[in-house]
CSV table of C-alpha atoms and ligand atoms in Angstrom, one decimal:
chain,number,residue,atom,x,y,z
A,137,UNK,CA,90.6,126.9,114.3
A,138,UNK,CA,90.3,124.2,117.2
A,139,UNK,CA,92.7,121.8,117.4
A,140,UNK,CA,92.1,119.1,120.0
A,141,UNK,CA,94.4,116.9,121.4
A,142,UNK,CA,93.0,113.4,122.8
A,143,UNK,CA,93.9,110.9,125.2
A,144,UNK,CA,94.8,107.5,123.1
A,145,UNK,CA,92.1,105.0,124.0
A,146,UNK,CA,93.9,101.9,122.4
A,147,UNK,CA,95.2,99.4,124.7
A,148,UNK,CA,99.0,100.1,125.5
A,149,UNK,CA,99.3,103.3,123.6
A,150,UNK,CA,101.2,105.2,125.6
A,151,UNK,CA,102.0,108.4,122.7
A,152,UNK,CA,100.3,111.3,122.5
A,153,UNK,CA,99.9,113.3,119.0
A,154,UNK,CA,101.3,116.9,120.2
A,155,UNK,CA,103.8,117.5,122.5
A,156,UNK,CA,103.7,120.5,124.6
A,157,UNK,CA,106.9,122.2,122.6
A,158,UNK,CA,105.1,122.2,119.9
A,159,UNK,CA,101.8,123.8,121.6
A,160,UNK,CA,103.0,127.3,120.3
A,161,UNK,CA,104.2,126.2,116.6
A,162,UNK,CA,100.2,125.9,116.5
A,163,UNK,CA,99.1,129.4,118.1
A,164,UNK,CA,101.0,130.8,116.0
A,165,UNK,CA,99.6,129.8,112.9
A,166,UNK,CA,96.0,131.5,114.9
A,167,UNK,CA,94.8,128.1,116.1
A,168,UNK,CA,93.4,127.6,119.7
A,169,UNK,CA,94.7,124.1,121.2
A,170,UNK,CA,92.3,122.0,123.5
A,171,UNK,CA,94.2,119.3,125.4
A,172,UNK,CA,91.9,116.6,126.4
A,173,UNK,CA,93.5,115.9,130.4
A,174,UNK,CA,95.9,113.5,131.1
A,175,UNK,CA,96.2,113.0,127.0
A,176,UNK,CA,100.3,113.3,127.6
A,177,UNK,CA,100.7,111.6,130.6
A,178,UNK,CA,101.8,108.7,129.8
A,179,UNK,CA,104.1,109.9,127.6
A,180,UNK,CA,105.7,112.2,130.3
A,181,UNK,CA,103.7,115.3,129.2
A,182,UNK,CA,102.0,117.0,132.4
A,183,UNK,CA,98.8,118.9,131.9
A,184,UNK,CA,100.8,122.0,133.3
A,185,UNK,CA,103.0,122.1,130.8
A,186,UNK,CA,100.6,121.8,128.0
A,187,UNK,CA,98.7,124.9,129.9
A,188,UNK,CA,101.8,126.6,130.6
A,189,UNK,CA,102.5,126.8,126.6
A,190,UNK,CA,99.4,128.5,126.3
A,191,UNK,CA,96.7,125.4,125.5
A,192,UNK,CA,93.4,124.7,127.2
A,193,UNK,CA,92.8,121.9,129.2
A,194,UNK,CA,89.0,120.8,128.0
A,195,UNK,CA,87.5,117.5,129.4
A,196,UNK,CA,85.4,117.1,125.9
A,197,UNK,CA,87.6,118.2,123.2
A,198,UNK,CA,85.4,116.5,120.8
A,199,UNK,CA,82.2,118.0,120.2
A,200,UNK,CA,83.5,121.5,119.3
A,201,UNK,CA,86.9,120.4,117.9
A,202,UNK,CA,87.4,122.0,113.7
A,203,UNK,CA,91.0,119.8,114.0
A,204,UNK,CA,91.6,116.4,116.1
A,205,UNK,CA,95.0,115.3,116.2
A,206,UNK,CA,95.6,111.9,117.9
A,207,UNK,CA,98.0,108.3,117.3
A,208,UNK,CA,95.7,105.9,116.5
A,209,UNK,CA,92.1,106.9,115.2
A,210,UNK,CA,89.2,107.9,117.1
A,211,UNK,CA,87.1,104.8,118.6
A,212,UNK,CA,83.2,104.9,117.8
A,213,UNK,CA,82.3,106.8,120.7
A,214,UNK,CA,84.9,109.8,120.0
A,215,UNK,CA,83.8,109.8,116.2
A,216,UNK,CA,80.4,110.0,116.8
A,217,UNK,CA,80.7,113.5,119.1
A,218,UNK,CA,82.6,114.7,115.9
A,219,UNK,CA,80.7,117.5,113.8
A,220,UNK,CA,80.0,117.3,110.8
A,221,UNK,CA,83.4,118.3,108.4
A,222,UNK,CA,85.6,117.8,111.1
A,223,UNK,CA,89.1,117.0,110.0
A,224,UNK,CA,90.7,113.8,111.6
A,225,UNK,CA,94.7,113.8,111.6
A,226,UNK,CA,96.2,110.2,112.9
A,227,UNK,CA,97.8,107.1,111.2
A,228,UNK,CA,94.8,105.0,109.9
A,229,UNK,CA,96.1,101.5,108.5
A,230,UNK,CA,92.9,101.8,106.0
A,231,UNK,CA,93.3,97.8,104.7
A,232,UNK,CA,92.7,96.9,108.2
A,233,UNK,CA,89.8,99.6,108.7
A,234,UNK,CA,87.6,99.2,106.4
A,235,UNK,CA,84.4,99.7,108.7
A,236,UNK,CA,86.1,102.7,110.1
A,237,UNK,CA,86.9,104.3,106.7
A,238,UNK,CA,83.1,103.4,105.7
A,239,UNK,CA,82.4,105.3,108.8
A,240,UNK,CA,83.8,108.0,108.4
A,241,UNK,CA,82.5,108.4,105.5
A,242,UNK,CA,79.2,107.7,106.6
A,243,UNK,CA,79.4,110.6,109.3
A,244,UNK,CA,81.2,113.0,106.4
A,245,UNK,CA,84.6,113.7,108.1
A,246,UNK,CA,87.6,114.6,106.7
A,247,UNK,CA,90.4,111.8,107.5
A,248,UNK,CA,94.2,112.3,107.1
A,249,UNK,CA,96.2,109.0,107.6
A,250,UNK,CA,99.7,110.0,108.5
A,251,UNK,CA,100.9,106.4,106.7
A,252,UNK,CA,99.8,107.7,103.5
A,253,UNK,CA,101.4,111.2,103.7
A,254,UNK,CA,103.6,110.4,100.4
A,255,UNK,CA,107.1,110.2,100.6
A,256,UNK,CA,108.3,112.8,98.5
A,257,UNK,CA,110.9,115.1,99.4
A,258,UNK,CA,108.7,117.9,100.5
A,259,UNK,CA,107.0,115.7,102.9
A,260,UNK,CA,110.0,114.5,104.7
A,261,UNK,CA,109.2,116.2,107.7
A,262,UNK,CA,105.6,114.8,108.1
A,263,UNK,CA,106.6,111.1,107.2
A,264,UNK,CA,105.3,109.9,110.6
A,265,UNK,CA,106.7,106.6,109.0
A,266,UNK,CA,110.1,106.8,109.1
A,267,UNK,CA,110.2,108.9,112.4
A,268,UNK,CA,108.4,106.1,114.4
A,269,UNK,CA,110.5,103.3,112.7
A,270,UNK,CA,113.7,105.2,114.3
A,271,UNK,CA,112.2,104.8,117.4
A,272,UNK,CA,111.4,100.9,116.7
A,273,UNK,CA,115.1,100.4,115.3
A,274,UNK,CA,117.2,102.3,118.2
A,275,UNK,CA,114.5,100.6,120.2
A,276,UNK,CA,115.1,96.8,119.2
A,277,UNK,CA,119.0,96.8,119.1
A,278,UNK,CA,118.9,98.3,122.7
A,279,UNK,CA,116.3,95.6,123.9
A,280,UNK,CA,118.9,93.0,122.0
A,281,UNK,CA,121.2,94.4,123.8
A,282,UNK,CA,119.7,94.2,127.0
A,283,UNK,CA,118.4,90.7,126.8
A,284,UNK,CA,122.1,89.3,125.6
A,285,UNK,CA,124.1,88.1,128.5
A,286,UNK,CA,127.5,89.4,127.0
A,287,UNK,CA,128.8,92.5,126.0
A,288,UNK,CA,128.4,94.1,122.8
A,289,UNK,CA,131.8,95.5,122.6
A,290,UNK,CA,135.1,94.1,122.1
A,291,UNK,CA,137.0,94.1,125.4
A,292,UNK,CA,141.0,94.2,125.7
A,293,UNK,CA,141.8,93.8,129.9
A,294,UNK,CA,144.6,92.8,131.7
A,295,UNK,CA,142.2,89.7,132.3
A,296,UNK,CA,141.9,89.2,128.6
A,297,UNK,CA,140.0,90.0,125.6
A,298,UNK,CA,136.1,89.6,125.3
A,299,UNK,CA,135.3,89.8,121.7
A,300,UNK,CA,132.3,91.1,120.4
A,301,UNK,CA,129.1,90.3,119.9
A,302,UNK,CA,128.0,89.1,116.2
A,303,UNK,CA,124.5,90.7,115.8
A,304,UNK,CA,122.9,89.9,112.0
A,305,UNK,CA,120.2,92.5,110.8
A,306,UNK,CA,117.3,91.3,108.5
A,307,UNK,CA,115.3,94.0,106.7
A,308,UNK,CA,117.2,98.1,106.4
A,309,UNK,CA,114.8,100.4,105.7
A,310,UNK,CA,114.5,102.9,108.4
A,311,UNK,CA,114.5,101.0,111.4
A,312,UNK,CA,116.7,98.2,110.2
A,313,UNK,CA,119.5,100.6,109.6
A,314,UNK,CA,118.7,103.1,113.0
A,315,UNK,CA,119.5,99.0,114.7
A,316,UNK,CA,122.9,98.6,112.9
A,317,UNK,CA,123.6,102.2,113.6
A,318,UNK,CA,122.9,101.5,117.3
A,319,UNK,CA,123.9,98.1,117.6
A,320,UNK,CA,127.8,99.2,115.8
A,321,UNK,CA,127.5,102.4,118.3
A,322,UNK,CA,127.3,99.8,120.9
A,323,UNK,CA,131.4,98.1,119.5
A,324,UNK,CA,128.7,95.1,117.6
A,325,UNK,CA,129.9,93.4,114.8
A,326,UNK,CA,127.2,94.0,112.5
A,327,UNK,CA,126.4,92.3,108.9
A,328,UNK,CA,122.5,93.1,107.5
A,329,UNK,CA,120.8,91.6,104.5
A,330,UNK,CA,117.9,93.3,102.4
A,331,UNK,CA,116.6,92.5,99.5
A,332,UNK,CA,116.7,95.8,97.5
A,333,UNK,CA,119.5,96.6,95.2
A,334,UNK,CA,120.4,100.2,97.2
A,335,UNK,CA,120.4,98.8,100.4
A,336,UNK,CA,124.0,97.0,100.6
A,337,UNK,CA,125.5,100.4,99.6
A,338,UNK,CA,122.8,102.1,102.8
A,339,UNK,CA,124.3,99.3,105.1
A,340,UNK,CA,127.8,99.8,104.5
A,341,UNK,CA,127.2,103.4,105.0
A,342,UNK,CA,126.5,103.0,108.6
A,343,UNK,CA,129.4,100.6,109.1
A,344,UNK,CA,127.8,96.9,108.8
A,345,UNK,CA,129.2,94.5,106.5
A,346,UNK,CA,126.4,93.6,103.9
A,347,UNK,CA,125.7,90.5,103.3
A,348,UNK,CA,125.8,88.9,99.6
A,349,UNK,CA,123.1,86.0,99.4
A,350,UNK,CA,124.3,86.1,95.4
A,351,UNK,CA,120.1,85.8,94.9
A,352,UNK,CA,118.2,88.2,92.4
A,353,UNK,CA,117.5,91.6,94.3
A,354,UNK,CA,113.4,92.2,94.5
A,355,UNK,CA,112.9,95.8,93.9
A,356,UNK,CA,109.2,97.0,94.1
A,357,UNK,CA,107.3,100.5,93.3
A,358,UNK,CA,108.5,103.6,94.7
A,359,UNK,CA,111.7,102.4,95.8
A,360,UNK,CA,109.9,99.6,98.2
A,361,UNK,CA,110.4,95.9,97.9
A,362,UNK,CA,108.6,93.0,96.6
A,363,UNK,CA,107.1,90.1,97.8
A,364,UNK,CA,109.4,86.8,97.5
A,365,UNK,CA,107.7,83.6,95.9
A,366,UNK,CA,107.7,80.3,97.8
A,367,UNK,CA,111.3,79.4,95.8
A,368,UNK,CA,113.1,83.0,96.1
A,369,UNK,CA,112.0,82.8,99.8
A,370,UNK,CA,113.2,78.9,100.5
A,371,UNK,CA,116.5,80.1,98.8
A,372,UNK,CA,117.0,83.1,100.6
A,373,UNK,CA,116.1,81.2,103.9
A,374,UNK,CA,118.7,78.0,103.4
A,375,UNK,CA,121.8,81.0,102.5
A,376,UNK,CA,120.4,82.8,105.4
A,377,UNK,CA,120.8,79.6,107.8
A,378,UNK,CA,124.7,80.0,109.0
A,379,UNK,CA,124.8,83.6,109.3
A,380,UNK,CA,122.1,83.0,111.9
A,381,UNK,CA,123.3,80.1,113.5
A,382,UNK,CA,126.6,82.4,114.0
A,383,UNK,CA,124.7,85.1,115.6
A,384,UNK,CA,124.6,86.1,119.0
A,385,UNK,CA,121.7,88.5,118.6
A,386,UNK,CA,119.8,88.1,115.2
A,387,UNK,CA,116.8,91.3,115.0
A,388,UNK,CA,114.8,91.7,112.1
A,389,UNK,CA,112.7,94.4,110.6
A,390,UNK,CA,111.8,93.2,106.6
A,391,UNK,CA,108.7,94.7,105.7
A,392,UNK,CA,106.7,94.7,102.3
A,393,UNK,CA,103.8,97.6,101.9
A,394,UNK,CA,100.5,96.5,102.5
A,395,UNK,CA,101.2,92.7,103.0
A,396,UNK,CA,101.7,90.9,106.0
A,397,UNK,CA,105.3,90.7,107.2
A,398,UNK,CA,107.9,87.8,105.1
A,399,UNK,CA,108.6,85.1,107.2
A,400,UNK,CA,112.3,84.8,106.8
A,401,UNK,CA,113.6,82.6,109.8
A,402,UNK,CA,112.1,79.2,110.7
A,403,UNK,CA,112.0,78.0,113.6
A,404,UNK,CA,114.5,75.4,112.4
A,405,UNK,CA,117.0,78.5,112.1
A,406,UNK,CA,116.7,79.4,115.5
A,407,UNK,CA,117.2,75.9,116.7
A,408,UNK,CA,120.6,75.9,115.2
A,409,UNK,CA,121.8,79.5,117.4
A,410,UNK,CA,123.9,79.2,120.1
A,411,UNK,CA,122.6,79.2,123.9
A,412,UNK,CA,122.3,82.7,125.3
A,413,UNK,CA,121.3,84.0,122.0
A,414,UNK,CA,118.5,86.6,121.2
A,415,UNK,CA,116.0,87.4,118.5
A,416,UNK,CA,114.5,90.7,118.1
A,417,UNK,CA,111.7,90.6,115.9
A,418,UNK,CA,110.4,93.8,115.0
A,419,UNK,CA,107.8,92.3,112.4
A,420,UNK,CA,106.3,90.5,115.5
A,421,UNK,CA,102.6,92.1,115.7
A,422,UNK,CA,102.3,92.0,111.7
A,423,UNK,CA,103.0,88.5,111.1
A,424,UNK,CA,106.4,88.1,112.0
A,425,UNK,CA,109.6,87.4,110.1
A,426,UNK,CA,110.4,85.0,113.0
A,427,UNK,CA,108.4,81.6,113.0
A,428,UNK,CA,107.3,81.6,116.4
A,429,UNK,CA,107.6,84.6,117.5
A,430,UNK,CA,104.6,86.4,119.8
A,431,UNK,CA,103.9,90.1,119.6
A,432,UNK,CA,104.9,91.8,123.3
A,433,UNK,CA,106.3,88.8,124.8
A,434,UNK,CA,109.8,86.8,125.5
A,435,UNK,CA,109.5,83.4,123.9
A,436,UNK,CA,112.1,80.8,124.0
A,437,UNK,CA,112.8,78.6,120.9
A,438,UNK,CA,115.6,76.4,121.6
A,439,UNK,CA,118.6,77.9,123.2
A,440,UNK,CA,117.3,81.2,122.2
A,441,UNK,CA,115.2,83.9,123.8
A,442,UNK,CA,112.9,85.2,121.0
A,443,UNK,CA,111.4,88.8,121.7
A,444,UNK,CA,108.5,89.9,119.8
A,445,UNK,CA,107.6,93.7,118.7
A,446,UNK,CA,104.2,95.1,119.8
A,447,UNK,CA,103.7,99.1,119.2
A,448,UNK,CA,107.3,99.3,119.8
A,449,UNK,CA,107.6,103.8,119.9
A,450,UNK,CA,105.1,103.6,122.6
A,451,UNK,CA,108.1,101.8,124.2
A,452,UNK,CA,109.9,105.1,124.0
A,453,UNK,CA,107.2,107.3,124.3
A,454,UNK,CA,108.4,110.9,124.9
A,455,UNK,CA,110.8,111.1,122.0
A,456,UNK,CA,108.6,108.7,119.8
A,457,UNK,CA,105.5,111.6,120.3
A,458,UNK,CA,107.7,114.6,120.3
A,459,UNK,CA,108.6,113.5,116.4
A,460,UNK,CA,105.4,112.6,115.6
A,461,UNK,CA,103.9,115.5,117.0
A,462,UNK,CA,106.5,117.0,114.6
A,463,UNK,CA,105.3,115.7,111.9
A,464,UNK,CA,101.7,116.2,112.7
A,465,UNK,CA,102.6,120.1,113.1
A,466,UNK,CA,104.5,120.0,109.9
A,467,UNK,CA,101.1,118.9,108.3
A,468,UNK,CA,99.2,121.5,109.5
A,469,UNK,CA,101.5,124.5,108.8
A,470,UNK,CA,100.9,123.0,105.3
A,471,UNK,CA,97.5,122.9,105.5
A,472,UNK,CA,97.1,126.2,107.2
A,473,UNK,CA,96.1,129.2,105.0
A,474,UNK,CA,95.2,133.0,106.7
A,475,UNK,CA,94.3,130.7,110.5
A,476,UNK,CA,92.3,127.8,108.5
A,477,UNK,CA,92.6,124.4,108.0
A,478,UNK,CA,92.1,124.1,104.6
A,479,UNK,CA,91.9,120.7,102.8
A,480,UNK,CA,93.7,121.7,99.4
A,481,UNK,CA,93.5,118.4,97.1
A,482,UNK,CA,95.5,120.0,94.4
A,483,UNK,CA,99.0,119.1,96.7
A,484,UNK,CA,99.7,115.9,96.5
A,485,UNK,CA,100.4,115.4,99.6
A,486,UNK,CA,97.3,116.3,101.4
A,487,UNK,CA,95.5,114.7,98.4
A,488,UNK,CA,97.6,111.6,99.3
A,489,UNK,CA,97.0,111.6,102.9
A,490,UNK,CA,93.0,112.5,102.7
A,491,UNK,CA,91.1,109.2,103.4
A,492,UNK,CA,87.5,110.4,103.4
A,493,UNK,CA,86.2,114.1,102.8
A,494,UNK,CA,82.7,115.8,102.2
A,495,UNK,CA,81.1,111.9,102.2
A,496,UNK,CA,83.2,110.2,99.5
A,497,UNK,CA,85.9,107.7,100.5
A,498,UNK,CA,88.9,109.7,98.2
A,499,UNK,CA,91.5,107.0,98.6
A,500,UNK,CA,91.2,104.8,96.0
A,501,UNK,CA,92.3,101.3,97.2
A,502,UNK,CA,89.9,101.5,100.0
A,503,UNK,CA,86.8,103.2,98.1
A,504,UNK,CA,87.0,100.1,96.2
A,505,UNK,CA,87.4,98.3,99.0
A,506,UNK,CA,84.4,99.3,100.8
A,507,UNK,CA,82.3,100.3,97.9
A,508,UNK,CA,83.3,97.9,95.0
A,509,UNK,CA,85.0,98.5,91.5
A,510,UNK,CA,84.6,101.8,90.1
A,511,UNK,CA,81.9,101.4,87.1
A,512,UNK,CA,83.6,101.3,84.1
A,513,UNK,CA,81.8,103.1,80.9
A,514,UNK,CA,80.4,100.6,78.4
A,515,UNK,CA,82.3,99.4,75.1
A,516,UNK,CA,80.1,100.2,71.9
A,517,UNK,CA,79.9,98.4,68.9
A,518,UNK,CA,79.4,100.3,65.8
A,519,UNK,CA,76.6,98.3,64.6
A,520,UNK,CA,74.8,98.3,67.7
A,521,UNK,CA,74.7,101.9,69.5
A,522,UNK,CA,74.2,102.2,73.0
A,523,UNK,CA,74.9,98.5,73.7
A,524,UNK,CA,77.7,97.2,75.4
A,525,UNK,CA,80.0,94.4,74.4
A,526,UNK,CA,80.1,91.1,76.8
A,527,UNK,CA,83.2,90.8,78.7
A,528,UNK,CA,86.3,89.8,76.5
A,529,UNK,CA,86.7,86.6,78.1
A,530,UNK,CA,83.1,86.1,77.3
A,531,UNK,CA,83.6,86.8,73.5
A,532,UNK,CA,83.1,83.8,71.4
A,533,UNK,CA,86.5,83.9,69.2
A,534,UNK,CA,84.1,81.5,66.5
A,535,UNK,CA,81.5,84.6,66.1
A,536,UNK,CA,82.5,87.6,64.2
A,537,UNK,CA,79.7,89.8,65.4
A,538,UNK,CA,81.6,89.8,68.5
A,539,UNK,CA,84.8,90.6,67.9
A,540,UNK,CA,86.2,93.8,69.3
A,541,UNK,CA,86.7,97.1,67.2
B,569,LIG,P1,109.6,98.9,105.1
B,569,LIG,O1,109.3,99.1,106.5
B,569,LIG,O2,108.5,98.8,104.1
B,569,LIG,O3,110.5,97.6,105.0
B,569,LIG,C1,111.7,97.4,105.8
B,569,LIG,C2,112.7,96.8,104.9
B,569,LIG,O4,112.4,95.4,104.8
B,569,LIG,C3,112.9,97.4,103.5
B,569,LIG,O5,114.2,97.9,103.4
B,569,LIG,C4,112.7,96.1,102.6
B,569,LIG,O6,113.5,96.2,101.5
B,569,LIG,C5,113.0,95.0,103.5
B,569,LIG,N1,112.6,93.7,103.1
B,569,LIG,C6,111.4,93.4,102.5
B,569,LIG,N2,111.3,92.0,102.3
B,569,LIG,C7,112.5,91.5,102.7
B,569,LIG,C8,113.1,90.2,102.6
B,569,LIG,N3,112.4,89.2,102.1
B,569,LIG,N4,114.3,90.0,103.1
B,569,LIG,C9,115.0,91.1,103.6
B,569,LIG,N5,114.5,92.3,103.7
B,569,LIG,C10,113.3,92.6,103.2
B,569,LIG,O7,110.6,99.9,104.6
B,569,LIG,P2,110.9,101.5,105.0
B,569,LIG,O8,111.8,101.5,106.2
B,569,LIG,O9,109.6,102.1,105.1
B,569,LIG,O10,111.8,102.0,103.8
B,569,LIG,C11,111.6,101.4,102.5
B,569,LIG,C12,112.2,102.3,101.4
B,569,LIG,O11,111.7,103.6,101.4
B,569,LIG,C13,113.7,102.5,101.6
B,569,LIG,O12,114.3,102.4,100.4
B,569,LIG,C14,113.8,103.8,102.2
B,569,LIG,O13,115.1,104.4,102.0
B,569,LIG,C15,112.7,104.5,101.5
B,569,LIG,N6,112.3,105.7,102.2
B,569,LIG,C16,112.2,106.9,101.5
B,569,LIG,C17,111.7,108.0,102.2
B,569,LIG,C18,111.6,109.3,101.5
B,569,LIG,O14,112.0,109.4,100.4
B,569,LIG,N7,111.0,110.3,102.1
B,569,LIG,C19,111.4,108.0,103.5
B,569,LIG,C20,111.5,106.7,104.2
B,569,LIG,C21,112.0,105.6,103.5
């Protein structure tokens, strides 16, 4: 089939979705690869070498492509050149893209988003997830480190010691623990806080102290976590408080699935750190879990300077596509029976991953979404067939006739 590769159109993007290593994983499976020109350039990725591994360089990939692989999803103007049962492969946030999803639909092409690829054990090598949060987390202890005007490492000279930096760690999932693994490679001290029950053991197991906030852990579905209440969060924020004041570099990375980023650090808190310190937050561009903080910009607050994540892999962009492309490929070899694409919704993980197909919007939270609740099939009374009850909080309690069977 025909697999095309596009140049990213959103602002700042600078990844591109396959990598020309991987150009042959593809061929190999018996699909032809279009390369839209310049699509890896900004990643580091010269046309020649896409060429060279034996894809075509084709100024409109669109129109002809069976496969489009890209970062982000197609704007309008690529999605309308798309034929009709095309198969879309990108991430595709679909609670913030709701008119896209209903487009999609709308033009009757197949959508995979690589954020809901589940994360089973089988699918560990698509989770285009935890791959780009790697990239954020190495990413935001190095950009700590940077910005810090002292060393990381402890220092024994014949001029004296310098001790080492005391960098805290909010949030260790999979970038929050790839910034205490880099910011301990780096001679930190490093003590991290999370709110799931499993994480204390995960951040002692790449060498940071963990610290005990003796508050209730908040463990959500799928081993996620929850979203605090005003009082768990006020809590957690005053025990928080010194640890942060203490810090020379405080980066944070907390995260709750489909809800805008905790705030876990007032400005207040930030007030109270030293001069020369620095704030990394990661959560910048979905809310923040710094008050204050401004996605892809250096803010002071206070003493402090206060850095604020926006598309953070694209800061690291060869490596950052080269594992998504990865993951991308993984997909497809999945999906990839006798030198076709084949949408197979008995796995679960294409099923989880598939968007829109064949007109019908297959994901459930956004079908809802876009089209309403499902309908739900009527209630019947015995004494009345074919007629459905009121809703129950409808029912007058006083009037037996209504009662429910
Ligand atoms: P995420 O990006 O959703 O969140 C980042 C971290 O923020 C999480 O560890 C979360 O517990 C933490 N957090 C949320 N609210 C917080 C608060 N108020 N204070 C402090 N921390 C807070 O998480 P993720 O990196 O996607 O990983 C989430 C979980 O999924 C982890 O348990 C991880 O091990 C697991 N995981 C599993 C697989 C797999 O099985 N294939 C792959 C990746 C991650």
């Amino acid at each position: 089939m025909r697999i095309a590769v596009v140049r990213e159109t959103r602002p700042g993007e600078t990844r591109v979705a396959l990598v020309p290593d991987l150009v042959t994983k593809l061929t190999a499976l018996g699909h032809e690869v279009g390369v839209e020109p310049g699509a890896g350039e900004r990643a580091g990725f010269a046309d020649e070498l896409y060429a060279e591994a034996g894809a075509g360089l084709v100024d409109q990939p669109l129109p002809g492509a069976d496969v489009v692989v890209g970062v982000n999803p197609l704007d309008p103007d690529g999605l309308r050149q798309l034929r009709e049962g095309a198969i879309t492969v990108s991430f595709l946030p679909v609670s913030t893209s709701l008119d896209l999803v209903a487009e999609l639909r709308d033009l009757r092409v197949t959508a995979l988003s690589m954020e809901l690829v589940p994360r089973i054990s089988r699918a560990q090598s698509m989770d285009a997830l935890s791959s780009q949060a790697l990239v954020s987390g190495y990413r935001c202890a190095i950009v700590a480190a940077g910005l810090l005007r002292r060393f990381f490492p402890l220092n024994m000279t014949a001029a004296g010691t310098v001790q080492p930096a005391q960098v805290v760690v909010l949030g260790a999932g999979v970038a929050g623990l790839q910034a205490i693994a880099t910011a301990k490679r780096l001679g930190a001290v490093v003590q991290a806080y999370d709110v799931r029950a499993a994480a204390a053991e995960e951040i002692r197991s790449v060498g940071a102290k963990a610290i005990d906030l003796q508050l209730e852990t908040l463990e959500g579905t799928g081993g996620y976590a929850r979203e605090m209440d005003e009082d768990r969060a006020a809590r957690q924020k005053e025990a928080l408080a010194p640890y942060i004041a203490r810090a020379d570099a405080l980066i944070t990375t907390a995260a709750v699935p489909g809800r805008r980023a905790p705030l876990l650090v007032t400005r207040e808190m930030v007030e109270a750190m030293a001069p020369g310190s620095v704030v990394v937050d990661l959560a910048s561009e979905t809310g923040g879990n710094v008050e204050g903080s401004v996605p892809g910009k250096v803010v002071r607050i206070g003493h402090a300077q206060v850095w604020g994540g926006d598309n953070v892999p694209s800061q690291m962009p060869g490596p950052a596509s080269s594992l998504y492309a990865q993951n991308v490929v993984n997909l497809l070899a999945l999906m990839t029976h006798e030198g076709e694409v084949v949408l197979d919704l008995d796995d679960e993980v294409v099923a989880g991953a598939c968007v829109t197909h064949a007109g019908e919007i297959l994901h459930g939270a956004s079908r809802e979404a876009v089209e309403g609740p499902a309908e739900t099939t009527p209630v019947v009374t015995p004494g009345a067939p074919g007629e459905a009850l009121p809703p129950e909080d409808q029912l007058d309690p006083a009037d037996p006739s209504e009662e429910q069977q």
